[in-house]
Short mmCIF file of C-alpha atoms in Angstrom, two decimals:
data_model
loop_
_atom_site.label_atom_id
_atom_site.label_comp_id
_atom_site.label_asym_id
_atom_site.label_seq_id
_atom_site.Cartn_x
_atom_site.Cartn_y
_atom_site.Cartn_z
CA MET A 1 -35.07 21.59 -25.70
CA LYS A 2 -35.36 17.71 -25.70
CA GLN A 3 -31.70 17.58 -26.79
CA VAL A 4 -30.61 19.84 -23.90
CA LYS A 5 -32.41 17.51 -21.47
CA ALA A 6 -30.86 14.54 -23.07
CA TRP A 7 -27.45 15.81 -22.76
CA SER A 8 -28.10 17.08 -19.27
CA GLY A 9 -29.12 13.48 -18.26
CA ARG A 10 -25.88 11.97 -19.85
CA PHE A 11 -23.67 14.66 -18.26
CA GLY A 12 -25.17 13.81 -14.79
CA PHE A 13 -24.69 9.99 -15.30
CA LEU A 14 -21.13 10.59 -16.51
CA ALA A 15 -20.52 12.98 -13.44
CA VAL A 16 -21.79 10.17 -10.95
CA ILE A 17 -19.54 7.66 -12.67
CA PHE A 18 -16.53 10.00 -12.40
CA LEU A 19 -17.15 10.69 -8.85
CA LEU A 20 -17.65 7.07 -7.97
CA SER A 21 -14.60 5.97 -9.90
CA GLY A 22 -12.40 6.58 -7.03
CA CYS A 23 -14.33 3.88 -5.08
CA PHE A 24 -13.26 0.89 -7.22
CA GLY A 25 -9.89 -0.43 -8.05
CA ASN A 26 -7.77 -3.58 -7.75
CA GLU A 27 -8.79 -6.14 -5.30
CA ASN A 28 -6.75 -5.84 -2.05
CA LEU A 29 -5.70 -2.31 -3.01
CA THR A 30 -8.29 -0.27 -1.40
CA ALA A 31 -8.84 1.07 2.07
CA LEU A 32 -12.66 0.52 1.47
CA ASP A 33 -12.40 -3.22 1.81
CA PRO A 34 -10.38 -3.72 4.92
CA LYS A 35 -8.50 -6.92 5.51
CA GLY A 36 -7.10 -6.40 8.91
CA PRO A 37 -7.89 -4.84 12.28
CA GLN A 38 -5.95 -1.65 11.67
CA ALA A 39 -7.49 -1.07 8.19
CA LYS A 40 -10.93 -1.91 9.86
CA TRP A 41 -10.36 0.75 12.48
CA ILE A 42 -9.54 3.35 9.84
CA TYR A 43 -12.52 2.37 7.77
CA ASP A 44 -14.89 2.47 10.82
CA ASN A 45 -13.83 5.88 11.86
CA MET A 46 -13.91 7.22 8.32
CA ILE A 47 -17.60 6.13 8.03
CA LEU A 48 -18.31 7.43 11.53
CA SER A 49 -16.90 10.81 10.45
CA LEU A 50 -18.94 10.68 7.32
CA TYR A 51 -22.22 10.07 9.38
CA ILE A 52 -21.37 13.01 11.60
CA MET A 53 -20.77 15.28 8.68
CA ALA A 54 -23.88 14.14 7.03
CA PHE A 55 -25.83 14.69 10.24
CA VAL A 56 -24.47 18.21 10.68
CA THR A 57 -25.16 19.04 6.95
CA LEU A 58 -28.74 17.88 7.12
CA VAL A 59 -29.46 19.87 10.37
CA VAL A 60 -27.78 22.99 9.02
CA PHE A 61 -29.72 22.94 5.80
CA ALA A 62 -32.94 22.05 7.67
CA ILE A 63 -32.58 25.03 9.92
CA PHE A 64 -31.66 27.31 7.01
CA PHE A 65 -34.76 26.35 4.92
CA TYR A 66 -37.01 26.48 7.96
CA ILE A 67 -35.88 30.01 8.63
CA ILE A 68 -36.23 31.10 5.00
CA ALA A 69 -39.81 29.77 5.06
CA LYS A 70 -40.88 31.10 8.46
CA PHE A 71 -39.35 34.52 8.29
CA ARG A 72 -39.85 35.43 4.60
CA ARG A 73 -41.29 38.84 4.26
CA LYS A 74 -45.00 38.91 4.10
CA GLU A 75 -47.35 41.56 2.62
CA GLY A 76 -48.00 44.33 5.37
CA ASP A 77 -45.41 42.88 7.56
CA ASN A 78 -42.86 45.65 8.12
CA GLU A 79 -41.61 44.74 11.52
CA TYR A 80 -38.15 42.99 12.42
CA PRO A 81 -38.62 39.53 13.76
CA LYS A 82 -37.64 38.87 17.36
CA GLN A 83 -33.78 39.42 17.71
CA VAL A 84 -31.72 36.57 19.33
CA HIS A 85 -28.40 38.32 19.63
CA GLY A 86 -26.84 37.48 23.08
CA SER A 87 -29.27 34.63 23.76
CA THR A 88 -27.62 32.45 26.46
CA VAL A 89 -29.63 29.27 25.50
CA LEU A 90 -28.38 29.57 21.82
CA GLU A 91 -24.82 30.28 22.71
CA ILE A 92 -24.75 27.29 24.97
CA THR A 93 -26.54 25.17 22.30
CA TRP A 94 -24.17 25.84 19.42
CA THR A 95 -21.19 25.57 21.64
CA VAL A 96 -21.98 22.32 23.43
CA ILE A 97 -23.33 20.20 20.47
CA PRO A 98 -19.93 20.76 18.39
CA ILE A 99 -17.88 19.83 21.54
CA LEU A 100 -20.02 16.51 21.82
CA LEU A 101 -19.56 15.72 18.20
CA LEU A 102 -15.79 16.35 18.49
CA LEU A 103 -15.59 14.12 21.58
CA VAL A 104 -17.29 11.31 19.49
CA LEU A 105 -14.20 11.59 17.08
CA PHE A 106 -11.58 12.46 19.68
CA VAL A 107 -11.96 9.46 21.92
CA PRO A 108 -11.59 6.64 19.32
CA THR A 109 -8.84 8.65 17.59
CA ILE A 110 -6.67 8.88 20.68
CA ILE A 111 -7.22 5.21 21.57
CA GLY A 112 -6.20 4.17 18.03
CA THR A 113 -3.25 6.55 17.92
CA PHE A 114 -1.70 4.97 21.06
CA ASP A 115 -2.49 1.33 19.64
CA PHE A 116 -1.01 1.99 16.26
CA ALA A 117 2.29 3.38 18.04
CA GLU A 118 3.03 -0.03 19.45
CA SER A 119 6.54 -1.05 18.07
CA GLN A 120 7.24 -3.97 20.20
CA ALA A 121 5.12 -7.29 20.92
CA PRO A 122 3.84 -7.91 24.42
CA GLU A 123 6.21 -10.02 26.64
CA ASP A 124 3.76 -12.93 26.55
CA VAL A 125 3.76 -13.13 22.71
CA GLU A 126 6.17 -15.77 21.38
CA ASP A 127 7.68 -15.80 17.90
CA ALA A 128 6.63 -12.18 16.98
CA VAL A 129 7.71 -11.30 13.52
CA TYR A 130 10.13 -8.16 13.04
CA ILE A 131 10.97 -7.00 9.64
CA ASP A 132 13.29 -4.11 8.48
CA VAL A 133 11.87 -2.15 5.45
CA THR A 134 14.27 0.01 3.41
CA GLY A 135 12.93 2.24 0.49
CA HIS A 136 15.12 2.69 -2.45
CA GLN A 137 14.43 4.43 -5.85
CA TYR A 138 12.16 2.41 -6.99
CA TRP A 139 12.13 -0.85 -5.02
CA TRP A 140 11.76 -2.14 -1.64
CA GLN A 141 14.06 -4.16 0.59
CA PHE A 142 12.83 -6.49 3.37
CA ASP A 143 15.32 -7.83 5.94
CA TYR A 144 14.32 -10.69 8.21
CA GLU A 145 15.68 -11.48 11.64
CA GLU A 146 16.41 -15.10 10.33
CA GLY A 147 19.40 -13.50 8.34
CA PHE A 148 18.01 -13.25 4.67
CA THR A 149 16.53 -10.48 2.52
CA ALA A 150 13.64 -10.37 0.23
CA GLY A 151 13.00 -7.89 -2.49
CA GLN A 152 9.82 -6.53 -3.66
CA GLU A 153 7.60 -9.03 -1.89
CA VAL A 154 7.28 -9.26 1.86
CA TYR A 155 5.77 -12.38 3.58
CA ILE A 156 4.02 -12.34 6.91
CA PRO A 157 2.01 -14.81 8.93
CA THR A 158 -1.86 -14.18 9.32
CA ASN A 159 -3.78 -13.05 12.52
CA GLU A 160 -0.59 -11.85 14.09
CA ARG A 161 0.77 -8.44 14.45
CA VAL A 162 3.95 -7.89 12.43
CA TYR A 163 6.32 -5.15 13.41
CA PHE A 164 8.12 -3.11 10.71
CA THR A 165 11.12 -0.83 11.25
CA LEU A 166 11.40 1.51 8.29
CA ASN A 167 13.92 3.74 6.83
CA ALA A 168 15.34 4.82 3.39
CA THR A 169 18.63 5.19 1.63
CA ASP A 170 18.12 7.97 -0.83
CA VAL A 171 14.93 10.08 -0.75
CA ILE A 172 11.71 10.12 1.30
CA HIS A 173 9.26 7.21 0.36
CA SER A 174 6.03 6.14 2.00
CA PHE A 175 5.20 2.58 2.92
CA TRP A 176 1.49 1.75 2.40
CA VAL A 177 -0.68 -1.40 2.09
CA PRO A 178 -4.09 0.15 1.86
CA ALA A 179 -6.10 -2.96 2.62
CA LEU A 180 -4.12 -3.62 5.88
CA GLY A 181 -3.48 -0.28 7.43
CA GLY A 182 -2.23 3.26 7.24
CA LYS A 183 0.82 4.63 5.57
CA ILE A 184 4.07 5.82 7.12
CA ASP A 185 7.05 7.73 5.57
CA THR A 186 10.52 6.05 5.29
CA VAL A 187 13.15 8.79 5.83
CA PRO A 188 16.81 8.45 5.35
CA GLY A 189 18.56 8.58 8.75
CA ILE A 190 15.36 8.11 10.71
CA GLU A 191 13.76 4.83 11.87
CA ASN A 192 9.90 4.79 11.92
CA THR A 193 7.84 1.85 13.18
CA LEU A 194 4.58 0.31 12.10
CA TRP A 195 2.64 -2.89 12.68
CA LEU A 196 0.33 -4.42 10.23
CA GLU A 197 -1.88 -7.68 10.60
CA ALA A 198 -3.79 -9.61 7.85
CA SER A 199 -7.02 -11.44 8.92
CA GLU A 200 -6.78 -13.84 6.06
CA PRO A 201 -4.24 -15.37 3.63
CA GLY A 202 -3.78 -13.52 0.46
CA THR A 203 -1.65 -11.13 -1.66
CA TYR A 204 -2.04 -7.46 -0.81
CA MET A 205 -0.83 -4.75 -3.11
CA GLY A 206 1.44 -2.08 -1.59
CA LYS A 207 2.46 1.35 -2.99
CA CYS A 208 4.84 4.11 -2.32
CA ALA A 209 2.64 7.02 -1.25
CA GLU A 210 5.32 9.82 -1.39
CA LEU A 211 6.37 11.41 -4.57
CA CYS A 212 9.89 10.25 -4.99
CA GLY A 213 10.98 10.65 -8.46
CA PRO A 214 9.87 10.02 -12.06
CA SER A 215 8.97 6.27 -11.39
CA HIS A 216 7.31 6.96 -8.14
CA ALA A 217 3.85 5.54 -9.56
CA LEU A 218 5.78 2.31 -10.31
CA MET A 219 7.33 1.69 -6.86
CA ASP A 220 4.86 -1.18 -6.14
CA PHE A 221 5.36 -4.19 -3.92
CA LYS A 222 3.37 -7.08 -2.59
CA LEU A 223 2.57 -8.11 0.97
CA ILE A 224 1.94 -11.93 0.89
CA ALA A 225 0.07 -13.38 4.02
CA LEU A 226 0.28 -17.11 4.74
CA GLU A 227 -0.91 -19.27 7.45
CA ARG A 228 1.59 -19.54 10.18
CA GLU A 229 2.80 -23.07 9.28
CA ASP A 230 3.20 -22.07 5.58
CA TYR A 231 4.92 -18.94 6.70
CA ASP A 232 7.40 -20.80 8.93
CA GLN A 233 8.15 -23.11 6.08
CA TRP A 234 8.81 -20.21 3.69
CA VAL A 235 11.08 -18.68 6.28
CA GLU A 236 13.02 -22.06 6.71
CA ASP A 237 13.29 -22.35 3.00
CA MET A 238 14.62 -18.83 2.45
CA ALA A 239 17.19 -19.14 5.23
CA ALA A 240 18.42 -22.43 4.03
CA LYS A 241 19.63 -20.71 0.81
CA ALA A 242 22.55 -19.39 2.84
CA ASP A 243 25.04 -19.93 0.01
CA VAL A 244 24.95 -19.46 -3.73
CA GLU A 245 23.98 -22.80 -5.28
CA GLN A 246 25.45 -23.92 -8.49
CA PRO A 247 22.83 -25.47 -10.54
CA GLU A 248 23.08 -29.14 -11.51
CA ASP A 249 20.98 -28.66 -14.61
CA SER A 250 23.45 -28.17 -17.51
CA SER A 251 20.99 -25.89 -19.33
CA VAL A 252 20.86 -23.55 -16.49
CA GLN A 253 24.72 -23.76 -15.85
CA GLN A 254 25.52 -21.14 -18.56
CA GLY A 255 22.97 -18.80 -17.14
CA TYR A 256 24.60 -19.03 -13.69
CA GLU A 257 27.76 -18.23 -15.15
CA VAL A 258 26.41 -15.14 -16.98
CA PHE A 259 24.75 -14.09 -13.73
CA GLN A 260 28.00 -14.43 -11.78
CA GLU A 261 29.80 -12.39 -14.46
CA ASN A 262 27.29 -9.51 -14.89
CA CYS A 263 24.68 -9.47 -12.14
CA ILE A 264 25.98 -10.78 -8.74
CA SER A 265 27.67 -7.54 -7.75
CA CYS A 266 24.15 -5.98 -7.34
CA HIS A 267 21.72 -8.84 -6.90
CA ALA A 268 22.08 -11.43 -4.21
CA VAL A 269 20.49 -14.76 -4.62
CA SER A 270 20.95 -15.97 -1.02
CA GLY A 271 21.29 -14.72 2.49
CA PRO A 272 21.31 -11.07 3.19
CA GLY A 273 20.90 -8.56 0.22
CA SER A 274 23.64 -6.13 -1.05
CA ALA A 275 21.30 -3.22 -1.08
CA SER A 276 22.38 -2.32 -4.49
CA GLY A 277 19.58 -4.08 -6.16
CA PRO A 278 16.68 -6.28 -5.12
CA THR A 279 17.51 -9.57 -3.82
CA LEU A 280 16.52 -12.44 -6.33
CA THR A 281 16.52 -15.49 -3.99
CA ASN A 282 12.93 -16.35 -4.84
CA PHE A 283 12.62 -14.47 -8.16
CA GLY A 284 11.17 -17.67 -9.82
CA ASP A 285 8.18 -17.37 -7.40
CA ARG A 286 7.14 -13.82 -8.43
CA ASN A 287 4.70 -13.02 -11.06
CA THR A 288 5.95 -9.46 -11.77
CA ILE A 289 9.35 -7.91 -12.68
CA ALA A 290 10.34 -4.68 -11.11
CA GLY A 291 7.21 -4.75 -8.96
CA TYR A 292 4.69 -4.26 -11.89
CA LEU A 293 5.61 -5.92 -15.17
CA GLU A 294 4.18 -9.33 -15.91
CA ASN A 295 6.87 -11.96 -15.30
CA THR A 296 7.23 -13.47 -18.81
CA ASP A 297 10.38 -14.38 -20.60
CA GLU A 298 9.83 -11.49 -23.12
CA GLN A 299 9.33 -8.88 -20.50
CA LEU A 300 12.26 -10.19 -18.47
CA LYS A 301 14.59 -9.95 -21.45
CA ALA A 302 13.26 -6.53 -22.50
CA TRP A 303 13.74 -5.30 -18.85
CA ILE A 304 17.38 -6.49 -18.72
CA ARG A 305 18.11 -4.97 -22.12
CA ASN A 306 16.82 -1.57 -21.35
CA PRO A 307 15.35 -1.07 -17.79
CA ASP A 308 15.14 2.61 -18.25
CA GLU A 309 12.47 2.15 -20.92
CA PHE A 310 10.14 0.61 -18.21
CA LYS A 311 11.16 2.46 -14.97
CA GLN A 312 12.63 5.90 -15.70
CA GLY A 313 15.48 6.90 -13.44
CA ASN A 314 16.13 3.36 -11.93
CA ASN A 315 19.81 2.47 -11.09
CA MET A 316 19.97 -0.77 -13.15
CA VAL A 317 22.58 -0.65 -15.98
CA PRO A 318 21.22 -1.83 -19.42
CA PHE A 319 22.76 -5.09 -21.11
CA PRO A 320 22.48 -4.74 -24.79
CA GLU A 321 23.52 -7.65 -27.16
CA SER A 322 27.06 -6.37 -27.07
CA GLU A 323 27.30 -7.25 -23.46
CA ILE A 324 25.05 -10.36 -23.31
CA SER A 325 24.29 -12.37 -26.50
CA GLU A 326 20.84 -13.63 -27.17
CA ASP A 327 21.88 -17.18 -26.47
CA GLU A 328 23.49 -15.98 -23.10
CA MET A 329 20.32 -13.99 -22.41
CA ASP A 330 18.14 -17.22 -22.88
CA SER A 331 20.38 -19.09 -20.42
CA LEU A 332 20.28 -16.29 -17.93
CA VAL A 333 16.46 -16.22 -18.04
CA ALA A 334 16.40 -19.99 -17.46
CA TYR A 335 18.77 -19.62 -14.45
CA LEU A 336 16.59 -16.78 -12.97
CA ARG A 337 13.48 -18.92 -13.43
CA SER A 338 15.13 -21.66 -11.30
CA LEU A 339 15.52 -19.33 -8.25
CA ASN A 340 12.55 -20.26 -6.19
CA VAL A 341 11.59 -21.59 -2.75
CA ARG A 342 7.89 -22.36 -3.17
CA ASP A 343 6.32 -24.94 -5.49
CA GLY A 344 4.24 -23.71 -8.44
CA GLU A 345 0.95 -24.36 -6.73
CA ASN A 346 1.68 -21.96 -3.96
CA ALA A 347 3.73 -19.34 -5.73
CA GLU A 348 2.14 -15.96 -5.94
#
């Protein structure tokens, strides 16, 4: 008996841990710790809904147990209790109360729906930021009005609404930054819009929220929010790389030649992207490869050698040693490391 009680206690503890496991996760990858006004609105209304559901549950169970206790059959009591079928008071009561509860949810939902639908900045807002987002299997492309493209990482200024226009080139994806707002589908041939705002600088994790293929779970990206001054500097630096720069360092020169021979047809390193593969203009600033691998030399070489091993179904071709020798690979990695626009202290 003691063993049964002990195991029951352990099972109960594990069950609580299991239920609560969904409440924890990576920092800046949870809707339960909102970092922007849209995410805060979603969180507040989710809590409001929980309070209303908890209130209804408590009232229903309280009435249920009260009736069980009051109208239980007693010894010698063989009469039916007073029947309430057709009671006008009760009919009005259980019709009006649900309507009032629904109105509590309806009003903020309608206000939020219209607010979230804003796709253009008000006329009195200067320097509003607009970014085109394109979903690919399994990476993200971000095109800026200033004429350059970023891959896998999108930069925005803080405390401003940033307006995204979203579509896809192959299958349906879904653009989602849980800490900043709701998700929206990216659909081939259809443009959807979304605005997001970050209340503080930081790196926010983004996910594809629509099953889009075997590597759907690895289709990650980052949204990096900077103070307006830092953001303007980043835009200026990215836009300044309008032409492919030939490195001056001789140790990187060979890597540049290897890149030009094998990679440039799919990966741009300046200006607008080719859309065949992620733009690598600021690859040296990133701390991940393919959106999720730690950006080390060893991981980068392994990715180039056999990308399908890490991201099944992606379109990048492998480069075995018969295509790129080990010495050429070392120089190629050195060249990719030289592609950056931010200094080491600020790079994410």
